[in-house]
Amino acid sequence: MIDPNILKDNTEILEENIKRRKLDISLEELITLDELRRKGKNEADEIRSQQKKLSKEIPSLKGAKKEEALEEAGALSNSVKELTKKADDAEKNFYEKWVKIPNIVDKTSPDGSSEDDNKELRIIGDIPSITKPKNHLELGENLGIIDVEQAANVSGSRFSYLLGDAVLIEFNLVNWVISLLNNKGFTPVVPPVLVRENALYGTGFFPDDAEQVYSIPNDDLYLVGTSEVSLAAYHAESILEDDKLPLRYAGFSTCFRRESGTYGKDTSGIFRVHQFDKVEMFSFCSTEKSKEEHEFLLSIEEEIMQALELPYRVVDVCAGDLGASATKKYDIEAWIPSQQKYREVTSCSNTTDYQSRRLNIRTKKDKKSTFIHTLNGTALAVGRVLIALLENNQNEDGTVSFNDSVASIVGLEKLS
RNA sequence: GGAGAGGUGGCUGAGUGGUUGAAAGCGCUCCCCUGCUAAGGGAGUAAGGACUAAAAUCCUUCGAGGGUUCGAAUCCCUCCCUCUCCGCCA
């Protein structure tokens, strides 16, 4: 959620933002609702104030005067109830719409409406020349380390079994990334993956992306699609000490996504599945330093890609392709030989105060409290990195071999 | 899953219908005092919101939501959370 004051103070910023995000939203209605809400509140407050004053006098009154006062207070009480109800409704009407207003896009984010308009910032690493590259599924099945067929019988489509060396690689990768982040001052976290509705609202996944989230209706819980949710909510409703910022966390968790609306997209293998493991960086940052922090998180993502010697490019996501909570977002896309394309393996967003406002996370500076900025970035999306590693290091016979430095990270030299 | 206890300000903790947004203590800030330190004295110390140029003022908040009442931290209902005991369990 963005600051409601912007609606009356800086309407033009909102106008421009809506344009840049290619949204069809009328501000007029919101402005009216906002005015109604303020007016309603004032009216209710005023009458309530009268009522409170009168009811304080009542105990010192006697006889007829008391009767009179009681009667008047009763009437006031009724109108307070009425006006409060009206004010609450107005408030609700406004916020219902207001929470859907996405974050203000950063000046430096490129314009555009879709993925195709994202701006390529740099390409790093050489694309390997592989004749007739096999895709990761073919490689993985032959090596006996990925089984989606039986997973489909057990759980349905878009699930997988990782087996044998794939599992060793996963644990080695995770361990390596967590240590790397720990050394950089991130606190490693294994967060809850089942959360309450509130955490999802707070992070901006609800109400917009609710259809992507698995729910456990019996217990009113939801499976997180990323540990960003539980990491962000970790400091909900609190005031963080300014000199302790930025607070950095590295969360490892399984992630669950319904992938509704992606029928026919990436149907083969484990590129797009309902369940995968991920190490996520999350930072609670002061408002002045969040841009810097954003670059810092991106630099770590690149460091990881480079250490794994995966060819990749960095993309600055355009305004129209940005999620609601982000003001700016970088994606790293790894080269996928079987597709002859760069595909997303990480995503790094600055969500400024969009989440902190909803989660009520503040800091105090010079006696004034401000909403802090939050940022998130993928350190390691296990499944997709595994795909990139398999495909980019494949041999013609379907085996996979890693050079020494990569082997020292993944823990083995050859898959055969 | 069964039985019980409890949730009050940064913390400890008093408060069962009427200037209680909240005693007291701790902590913190400022001032005074003592050569320094230790000790002592005094003042201040929640958040959010409306309106403001700013202040004043007003409103909300004692786990959350609802109810009773002229008036609720205090009474009633629902939910959440924490703790103790029993059972079960990686």
Coordinates of C-alpha atoms (C1' of nucleotides) in Angstrom, one line a residue:
Chain A
M1 CA 0.0 0.0 0.0
I2 CA 1.2 3.4 -0.8
D3 CA 0.7 6.6 1.3
P4 CA -2.9 7.7 1.0
N5 CA -1.8 11.3 1.4
I6 CA -0.3 11.2 -2.0
L7 CA -3.9 11.2 -3.3
K8 CA -4.6 14.7 -2.2
D9 CA -1.0 16.1 -2.2
N10 CA 0.5 14.6 -5.3
T11 CA -2.2 13.4 -7.6
E12 CA 0.0 13.9 -10.7
I13 CA 2.5 11.3 -9.5
L14 CA -0.3 8.8 -9.3
E15 CA -1.6 9.7 -12.7
E16 CA 1.8 9.2 -14.2
N17 CA 2.3 5.9 -12.4
I18 CA -1.0 4.5 -13.6
K19 CA 0.0 5.5 -17.1
R20 CA 3.4 3.9 -16.9
R21 CA 1.9 0.7 -15.5
K22 CA -0.7 0.7 -18.3
L23 CA -3.5 0.4 -15.8
D24 CA -7.1 1.4 -16.2
I25 CA -7.9 3.1 -12.9
S26 CA -9.9 6.2 -12.4
L27 CA -8.5 8.4 -9.7
E28 CA -11.6 10.5 -9.5
E29 CA -13.5 7.8 -7.7
L30 CA -10.7 7.3 -5.2
I31 CA -10.4 11.0 -4.5
T32 CA -14.2 11.1 -3.8
L33 CA -13.9 8.1 -1.5
D34 CA -11.0 9.6 0.3
E35 CA -12.8 12.8 0.9
L36 CA -15.9 10.9 2.1
R37 CA -13.7 9.0 4.5
R38 CA -12.0 12.1 5.9
K39 CA -15.3 13.9 6.3
G40 CA -17.0 10.9 7.9
K41 CA -14.3 10.5 10.4
N42 CA -14.4 14.2 11.3
E43 CA -18.1 14.2 11.8
A44 CA -18.0 11.1 14.0
D45 CA -15.1 12.4 16.0
E46 CA -16.9 15.7 16.7
I47 CA -20.1 14.1 18.0
R48 CA -18.1 11.6 20.0
S49 CA -16.2 14.3 21.6
Q50 CA -19.4 16.0 22.7
Q51 CA -20.7 12.7 24.1
K52 CA -17.6 12.0 26.0
K53 CA -17.6 15.4 27.6
L54 CA -21.2 15.1 28.7
S55 CA -20.8 11.6 30.1
K56 CA -18.0 12.8 32.2
E57 CA -20.3 15.3 33.8
I58 CA -23.0 12.8 34.5
P59 CA -21.7 11.4 37.8
S60 CA -21.6 14.8 39.4
L61 CA -25.2 15.6 38.5
K62 CA -28.3 14.8 40.5
G63 CA -32.1 14.6 40.1
A64 CA -33.8 16.2 37.1
K65 CA -30.6 17.5 35.7
K66 CA -29.2 14.1 35.7
E67 CA -32.2 12.7 34.0
E68 CA -31.9 15.4 31.3
A69 CA -28.3 14.7 30.8
L70 CA -28.8 11.0 30.5
E71 CA -31.4 11.5 27.9
E72 CA -29.2 13.8 25.9
A73 CA -26.3 11.5 26.2
G74 CA -28.4 8.6 25.0
A75 CA -29.3 10.6 21.9
L76 CA -25.7 11.5 21.3
S77 CA -24.7 7.9 21.8
N78 CA -27.1 6.9 19.1
S79 CA -25.8 9.4 16.6
V80 CA -22.2 8.4 17.4
K81 CA -23.1 4.9 16.5
E82 CA -24.6 5.9 13.3
L83 CA -21.9 8.3 12.3
T84 CA -19.2 5.8 13.3
K85 CA -20.8 3.2 11.1
K86 CA -20.9 5.6 8.3
A87 CA -17.3 6.6 8.7
D88 CA -16.2 3.0 9.0
D89 CA -18.0 2.1 5.8
A90 CA -16.4 5.0 4.0
E91 CA -13.0 4.0 5.3
K92 CA -13.6 0.4 4.2
N93 CA -14.8 1.5 0.7
F94 CA -11.7 3.6 0.3
Y95 CA -9.1 1.1 1.4
E96 CA -10.7 -1.7 -0.5
K97 CA -9.8 0.2 -3.6
W98 CA -6.6 1.8 -2.3
V99 CA -4.8 -1.4 -1.4
K100 CA -5.0 -2.3 -5.0
I101 CA -3.0 0.7 -6.1
P102 CA 0.4 -0.6 -7.0
N103 CA 3.7 1.0 -5.8
I104 CA 5.0 4.0 -7.6
V105 CA 7.4 2.9 -10.3
D106 CA 11.0 4.1 -10.0
K107 CA 12.1 6.8 -12.3
T108 CA 14.9 4.6 -13.6
S109 CA 12.7 1.6 -14.5
P110 CA 12.2 1.3 -18.2
D111 CA 8.9 2.0 -19.8
G112 CA 7.0 -0.7 -21.5
S113 CA 4.1 -3.1 -21.1
S114 CA 5.4 -6.6 -21.2
E115 CA 8.4 -8.8 -20.7
D116 CA 9.5 -7.9 -24.2
D117 CA 10.1 -4.3 -23.1
N118 CA 12.4 -5.2 -20.3
K119 CA 15.8 -3.6 -20.7
E120 CA 18.8 -5.8 -21.0
L121 CA 21.6 -4.3 -18.8
R122 CA 24.4 -6.7 -19.4
I123 CA 25.3 -10.1 -20.6
I124 CA 27.9 -12.1 -18.7
G125 CA 29.6 -15.3 -19.5
D126 CA 30.0 -17.2 -22.8
I127 CA 27.3 -19.2 -24.2
P128 CA 28.6 -22.8 -24.5
S129 CA 28.5 -24.3 -28.0
I130 CA 26.6 -27.5 -27.6
T131 CA 25.5 -29.4 -30.7
K132 CA 22.0 -30.7 -30.3
P133 CA 21.6 -29.8 -26.6
K134 CA 19.3 -32.0 -24.7
N135 CA 16.9 -30.4 -22.3
H136 CA 17.2 -30.9 -18.6
L137 CA 14.4 -33.4 -18.4
E138 CA 15.9 -35.7 -20.9
L139 CA 19.3 -35.4 -19.2
G140 CA 17.8 -35.8 -15.7
E141 CA 15.7 -38.8 -16.6
N142 CA 18.6 -40.6 -18.3
L143 CA 20.8 -39.9 -15.3
G144 CA 18.0 -41.1 -13.0
I145 CA 18.0 -37.9 -11.0
I146 CA 14.6 -36.4 -12.1
D147 CA 11.3 -38.2 -12.3
V148 CA 8.3 -36.3 -13.2
E149 CA 6.3 -39.2 -14.6
Q150 CA 5.8 -40.9 -11.3
A151 CA 5.4 -37.6 -9.6
A152 CA 2.5 -37.0 -11.9
N153 CA 0.9 -40.2 -10.7
V154 CA 1.5 -39.3 -7.1
S155 CA 0.8 -35.6 -7.0
G156 CA -0.3 -34.5 -10.5
S157 CA 1.3 -32.4 -13.1
R158 CA 4.1 -30.0 -12.3
F159 CA 5.6 -32.0 -9.5
S160 CA 8.8 -33.9 -9.5
Y161 CA 11.0 -36.3 -7.7
L162 CA 14.6 -35.2 -7.3
L163 CA 16.8 -38.3 -6.8
G164 CA 20.4 -39.2 -6.0
D165 CA 22.9 -36.8 -7.2
A166 CA 20.3 -34.1 -7.8
V167 CA 19.6 -34.1 -4.1
L168 CA 23.3 -34.0 -3.2
I169 CA 23.8 -31.1 -5.6
E170 CA 20.8 -29.3 -4.0
F171 CA 22.0 -29.7 -0.5
N172 CA 25.6 -28.6 -1.5
L173 CA 24.3 -25.6 -3.3
V174 CA 22.0 -24.5 -0.5
N175 CA 24.7 -25.0 2.1
W176 CA 27.2 -23.0 0.0
V177 CA 24.8 -20.1 -0.6
I178 CA 23.6 -20.0 3.0
S179 CA 27.3 -19.9 4.2
L180 CA 28.1 -17.2 1.6
L181 CA 25.2 -15.1 2.8
N182 CA 25.9 -15.7 6.4
N183 CA 29.4 -14.4 5.9
K184 CA 28.0 -11.3 4.4
G185 CA 25.9 -10.6 7.5
F186 CA 22.6 -12.2 6.5
T187 CA 21.0 -14.1 9.2
P188 CA 20.1 -17.6 7.9
V189 CA 16.4 -18.4 8.5
V190 CA 14.2 -21.4 8.1
P191 CA 10.8 -19.7 8.2
P192 CA 7.3 -21.1 8.4
V193 CA 5.8 -22.0 5.0
L194 CA 2.3 -22.0 6.3
V195 CA 1.1 -18.5 7.1
R196 CA -2.0 -16.6 7.9
E197 CA -3.9 -14.4 5.5
N198 CA -2.4 -11.3 7.0
A199 CA 1.2 -12.1 6.0
L200 CA 0.0 -12.4 2.4
Y201 CA -1.9 -9.1 2.5
G202 CA 1.1 -7.5 4.1
T203 CA 3.4 -8.5 1.4
G204 CA 1.0 -7.6 -1.4
F205 CA 0.3 -11.1 -2.7
F206 CA -3.2 -10.7 -1.5
P207 CA -5.6 -9.7 -2.9
D208 CA -4.1 -9.5 -6.4
D209 CA -2.3 -12.8 -6.7
A210 CA -4.5 -14.8 -4.5
E211 CA -5.2 -17.4 -7.2
Q212 CA -1.5 -18.3 -7.2
V213 CA -1.6 -19.3 -3.5
Y214 CA -2.5 -22.7 -2.1
S215 CA -4.8 -22.5 0.8
I216 CA -5.6 -24.8 3.7
P217 CA -9.2 -23.8 4.4
N218 CA -9.6 -26.1 7.4
D219 CA -7.1 -24.1 9.4
D220 CA -7.2 -20.8 7.6
L221 CA -3.6 -21.1 6.5
Y222 CA -1.8 -20.6 3.2
L223 CA 1.3 -22.1 1.7
V224 CA 3.8 -19.5 0.8
G225 CA 5.0 -19.1 -2.7
T226 CA 8.3 -17.6 -1.4
S227 CA 9.8 -17.2 2.0
E228 CA 9.7 -13.4 1.2
V229 CA 6.2 -13.6 2.8
S230 CA 7.3 -15.1 6.1
L231 CA 10.5 -13.1 6.2
A232 CA 8.8 -9.8 5.6
A233 CA 6.1 -10.6 8.3
Y234 CA 8.9 -11.5 10.7
H235 CA 9.1 -7.9 11.8
A236 CA 5.4 -7.0 11.4
E237 CA 4.0 -4.5 13.8
S238 CA 7.3 -3.4 15.1
I239 CA 9.6 -0.4 15.3
L240 CA 13.1 -1.3 14.3
E241 CA 16.1 0.5 15.7
D242 CA 17.5 2.8 13.0
D243 CA 21.1 2.1 13.7
K244 CA 20.6 -1.6 13.3
L245 CA 19.4 -1.2 9.7
P246 CA 19.7 -2.8 7.3
L247 CA 18.5 -6.1 8.8
R248 CA 19.4 -8.8 6.3
Y249 CA 18.0 -12.4 6.3
A250 CA 18.6 -15.4 4.1
G251 CA 15.6 -17.6 4.2
F252 CA 15.6 -21.2 3.0
S253 CA 12.2 -22.7 2.3
T254 CA 10.1 -24.8 0.0
C255 CA 7.9 -22.7 -2.1
F256 CA 4.4 -23.6 -3.4
R257 CA 2.7 -22.0 -6.3
R258 CA -0.5 -23.0 -8.0
E259 CA 0.7 -21.7 -11.4
S260 CA -2.9 -21.1 -12.4
G261 CA -3.2 -19.5 -15.8
T262 CA 0.1 -21.0 -17.0
Y263 CA -1.4 -24.0 -18.9
G264 CA 0.8 -24.9 -21.8
K265 CA 3.7 -22.8 -20.5
D266 CA 6.9 -24.6 -19.6
T267 CA 5.0 -27.9 -19.3
S268 CA 8.0 -30.1 -19.5
G269 CA 10.4 -30.9 -16.7
I270 CA 10.9 -28.9 -13.5
F271 CA 11.2 -25.4 -14.8
R272 CA 7.7 -24.4 -13.7
V273 CA 6.5 -26.7 -10.8
H274 CA 4.1 -26.3 -7.9
Q275 CA 6.8 -27.0 -5.4
F276 CA 10.5 -26.0 -5.3
D277 CA 13.1 -25.0 -2.8
K278 CA 14.7 -21.5 -2.7
V279 CA 17.1 -19.4 -0.7
E280 CA 15.8 -15.9 -0.6
M281 CA 17.5 -12.7 0.6
F282 CA 15.4 -10.2 2.4
S283 CA 16.4 -6.8 3.7
F284 CA 14.8 -4.3 6.1
C285 CA 16.4 -1.1 5.1
S286 CA 16.3 2.6 5.8
T287 CA 14.5 4.7 3.3
E288 CA 17.7 6.5 2.1
K289 CA 19.7 3.4 1.5
S290 CA 17.2 1.2 -0.3
K291 CA 18.5 1.9 -3.8
E292 CA 22.0 1.1 -2.7
E293 CA 20.7 -2.0 -1.0
H294 CA 19.0 -3.1 -4.2
E295 CA 22.2 -2.9 -6.1
F296 CA 23.9 -4.8 -3.3
L297 CA 21.4 -7.7 -3.5
L298 CA 21.7 -7.8 -7.2
S299 CA 25.5 -8.0 -6.9
I300 CA 25.2 -11.0 -4.7
E301 CA 23.0 -12.7 -7.2
E302 CA 25.5 -12.1 -9.9
E303 CA 28.4 -13.3 -7.7
I304 CA 26.5 -16.6 -7.3
M305 CA 25.8 -16.9 -11.0
Q306 CA 29.5 -16.2 -11.8
A307 CA 30.8 -18.7 -9.2
L308 CA 28.6 -21.3 -10.8
E309 CA 29.9 -20.2 -14.2
L310 CA 26.4 -19.9 -15.6
P311 CA 26.0 -17.6 -18.6
Y312 CA 23.4 -15.0 -17.8
R313 CA 22.0 -11.6 -18.5
V314 CA 20.6 -9.0 -16.2
V315 CA 17.3 -7.4 -17.0
D316 CA 15.7 -4.2 -15.7
V317 CA 12.0 -5.1 -15.6
C318 CA 9.8 -2.5 -17.3
A319 CA 7.0 -0.6 -15.6
G320 CA 4.2 -2.7 -17.2
D321 CA 5.7 -6.0 -16.1
L322 CA 6.4 -5.0 -12.5
G323 CA 4.5 -6.6 -9.7
A324 CA 2.2 -4.4 -7.6
S325 CA 4.6 -4.1 -4.7
A326 CA 7.8 -3.3 -6.6
T327 CA 9.1 0.1 -7.5
K328 CA 12.0 -1.5 -9.4
K329 CA 13.0 -5.0 -10.2
Y330 CA 16.0 -6.8 -11.7
D331 CA 15.8 -10.3 -13.1
I332 CA 18.7 -12.5 -13.8
E333 CA 18.1 -14.9 -16.6
A334 CA 20.4 -17.9 -17.2
W335 CA 21.2 -19.3 -20.6
I336 CA 19.2 -22.4 -21.3
P337 CA 20.8 -24.2 -24.2
S338 CA 17.8 -26.4 -25.0
Q339 CA 15.7 -23.3 -25.5
Q340 CA 18.4 -21.1 -26.9
K341 CA 17.1 -18.5 -24.6
Y342 CA 17.8 -16.7 -21.4
R343 CA 15.3 -17.7 -18.7
E344 CA 14.5 -16.2 -15.3
V345 CA 16.4 -17.6 -12.4
T346 CA 16.4 -14.8 -9.9
S347 CA 14.3 -11.7 -9.2
C348 CA 15.3 -8.8 -7.1
S349 CA 12.9 -6.1 -6.0
N350 CA 12.8 -2.9 -4.1
T351 CA 9.4 -2.6 -2.7
T352 CA 10.1 0.6 -0.8
D353 CA 7.4 1.2 1.9
Y354 CA 4.7 -0.8 0.1
Q355 CA 5.0 -3.8 2.3
S356 CA 6.2 -2.0 5.5
R357 CA 3.1 0.2 5.4
R358 CA 0.8 -2.8 5.3
L359 CA 2.8 -4.8 7.8
N360 CA 3.4 -1.7 10.0
I361 CA 7.2 -1.9 10.2
R362 CA 8.7 1.4 11.1
T363 CA 11.9 3.0 12.4
K364 CA 12.3 6.0 14.5
K365 CA 14.5 8.9 13.5
D366 CA 14.6 12.2 15.3
K367 CA 11.5 11.2 17.2
K368 CA 9.6 10.7 13.9
S369 CA 8.6 7.3 12.9
T370 CA 8.8 6.3 9.3
F371 CA 8.0 3.2 7.4
I372 CA 11.2 1.4 6.4
H373 CA 11.9 0.0 3.0
T374 CA 11.9 -3.7 2.2
L375 CA 13.8 -5.5 -0.5
N376 CA 13.9 -9.1 -1.6
G377 CA 16.0 -11.1 -4.0
T378 CA 16.5 -14.7 -5.0
A379 CA 19.8 -16.1 -4.0
L380 CA 19.2 -19.6 -5.2
A381 CA 16.2 -21.0 -6.9
V382 CA 17.3 -24.6 -6.7
G383 CA 15.2 -26.1 -9.5
R384 CA 16.1 -23.6 -12.1
V385 CA 19.8 -23.4 -11.2
L386 CA 19.9 -27.2 -11.4
I387 CA 18.4 -27.0 -14.9
A388 CA 21.0 -24.4 -16.0
L389 CA 23.8 -26.4 -14.5
L390 CA 22.7 -29.6 -16.2
E391 CA 22.1 -28.1 -19.5
N392 CA 25.1 -25.9 -19.7
N393 CA 27.5 -28.6 -18.6
Q394 CA 26.2 -31.5 -20.6
N395 CA 28.3 -33.7 -22.8
E396 CA 27.2 -35.2 -26.1
D397 CA 26.5 -38.6 -24.5
G398 CA 24.1 -37.2 -22.0
T399 CA 26.5 -37.1 -19.1
V400 CA 27.2 -33.9 -17.3
S401 CA 30.6 -32.8 -16.1
F402 CA 31.6 -29.8 -14.0
N403 CA 35.0 -28.1 -14.0
D404 CA 37.0 -28.0 -10.7
S405 CA 35.7 -24.8 -9.3
V406 CA 32.0 -25.6 -10.0
A407 CA 32.6 -29.1 -8.8
S408 CA 33.9 -27.8 -5.5
I409 CA 30.5 -26.1 -5.0
V410 CA 28.1 -28.8 -6.2
G411 CA 30.2 -31.5 -4.6
L412 CA 30.7 -33.7 -7.6
E413 CA 32.6 -33.7 -10.9
K414 CA 30.5 -35.8 -13.1
L415 CA 27.0 -37.1 -13.5
S416 CA 26.7 -40.3 -15.4
Chain B
rG1 C1' -6.9 -33.9 21.7
rG2 C1' -8.4 -33.1 27.4
rA3 C1' -7.9 -29.7 32.0
rG4 C1' -6.4 -25.0 33.9
rA5 C1' -4.0 -19.9 34.1
rG6 C1' -3.1 -15.5 31.7
rG7 C1' -2.6 -11.5 27.7
rU8 C1' -2.1 -3.8 30.3
rG9 C1' 3.1 1.5 27.8
rG10 C1' 10.5 -0.1 25.9
rC11 C1' 10.3 -3.8 30.2
rU12 C1' 8.3 -5.5 35.2
rG13 C1' 3.6 -4.8 37.2
rA14 C1' -1.2 -2.3 39.8
rG15 C1' -5.9 -1.5 38.4
rU16 C1' -13.4 -5.2 38.3
rG17 C1' -18.0 0.6 35.5
rG18 C1' -17.0 7.4 35.9
rU19 C1' -11.0 13.1 34.5
rU20 C1' -7.3 5.8 34.2
rG21 C1' -3.9 6.9 28.3
rA22 C1' -3.5 4.1 32.6
rA23 C1' -0.3 3.8 39.9
rA24 C1' 4.5 2.0 41.2
rG25 C1' 9.2 0.3 39.8
rC26 C1' 13.1 -0.4 36.0
rG27 C1' 15.1 1.6 31.7
rC28 C1' 15.8 6.0 28.7
rU29 C1' 16.3 11.7 28.0
rC30 C1' 17.2 16.5 30.0
rC31 C1' 18.4 19.6 34.2
rC32 C1' 20.4 20.4 39.3
rC33 C1' 24.0 19.0 42.9
rU34 C1' 28.5 16.8 44.8
rG35 C1' 36.2 18.3 42.2
rC36 C1' 35.8 13.0 39.0
rU37 C1' 33.2 8.4 39.9
rA38 C1' 29.4 6.2 43.0
rA39 C1' 25.1 8.1 45.3
rG40 C1' 21.1 11.9 45.5
rG41 C1' 17.2 15.7 43.8
rG42 C1' 13.8 17.6 39.9
rA43 C1' 11.3 17.3 35.1
rG44 C1' 10.1 14.5 30.9
rU45 C1' 9.3 9.7 28.4
rA46 C1' 3.4 5.2 23.8
rA47 C1' 1.6 4.9 18.9
rG48 C1' -1.6 6.3 15.1
rG49 C1' -5.0 9.7 12.9
rA50 C1' -8.1 14.4 11.7
rC51 C1' -7.3 19.7 11.5
rU52 C1' -2.9 23.3 11.3
rA53 C1' 2.1 27.1 8.3
rA54 C1' 3.0 25.4 13.3
rA55 C1' 0.8 25.0 17.9
rA56 C1' -3.6 24.4 20.4
rU57 C1' -7.6 21.1 20.1
rC58 C1' -10.1 16.6 19.0
rC59 C1' -10.5 11.2 18.0
rU60 C1' -8.7 6.0 18.2
rU61 C1' -5.8 2.3 20.7
rC62 C1' -5.0 -1.7 27.7
rG63 C1' -4.3 -9.3 22.4
rA64 C1' -8.3 -8.9 18.0
rG65 C1' -13.4 -8.3 16.8
rG66 C1' -18.4 -7.7 18.4
rG67 C1' -22.1 -6.6 22.4
rU68 C1' -24.2 -4.2 27.1
rU69 C1' -24.1 1.1 29.1
rC70 C1' -24.8 8.0 29.1
rG71 C1' -19.8 6.0 30.2
rA72 C1' -15.6 -0.2 29.7
rA73 C1' -8.7 -1.9 30.7
rU74 C1' -12.8 -3.2 34.1
rC75 C1' -19.3 -6.8 32.6
rC76 C1' -21.0 -10.4 28.3
rC77 C1' -19.9 -13.2 23.5
rU78 C1' -16.5 -15.0 19.6
rC79 C1' -11.6 -15.5 18.0
rC80 C1' -6.2 -15.3 18.4
rC81 C1' -1.9 -15.9 21.2
rU82 C1' 1.2 -17.4 25.6
rC83 C1' 2.1 -20.5 29.8
rU84 C1' 1.3 -25.1 33.1
rC85 C1' -0.4 -30.3 33.6
rC86 C1' -2.1 -34.9 31.0
rG87 C1' -2.2 -37.6 26.3
rC88 C1' 0.1 -38.1 21.4
rC89 C1' 4.3 -37.2 18.5
rA90 C1' 9.5 -35.9 14.5

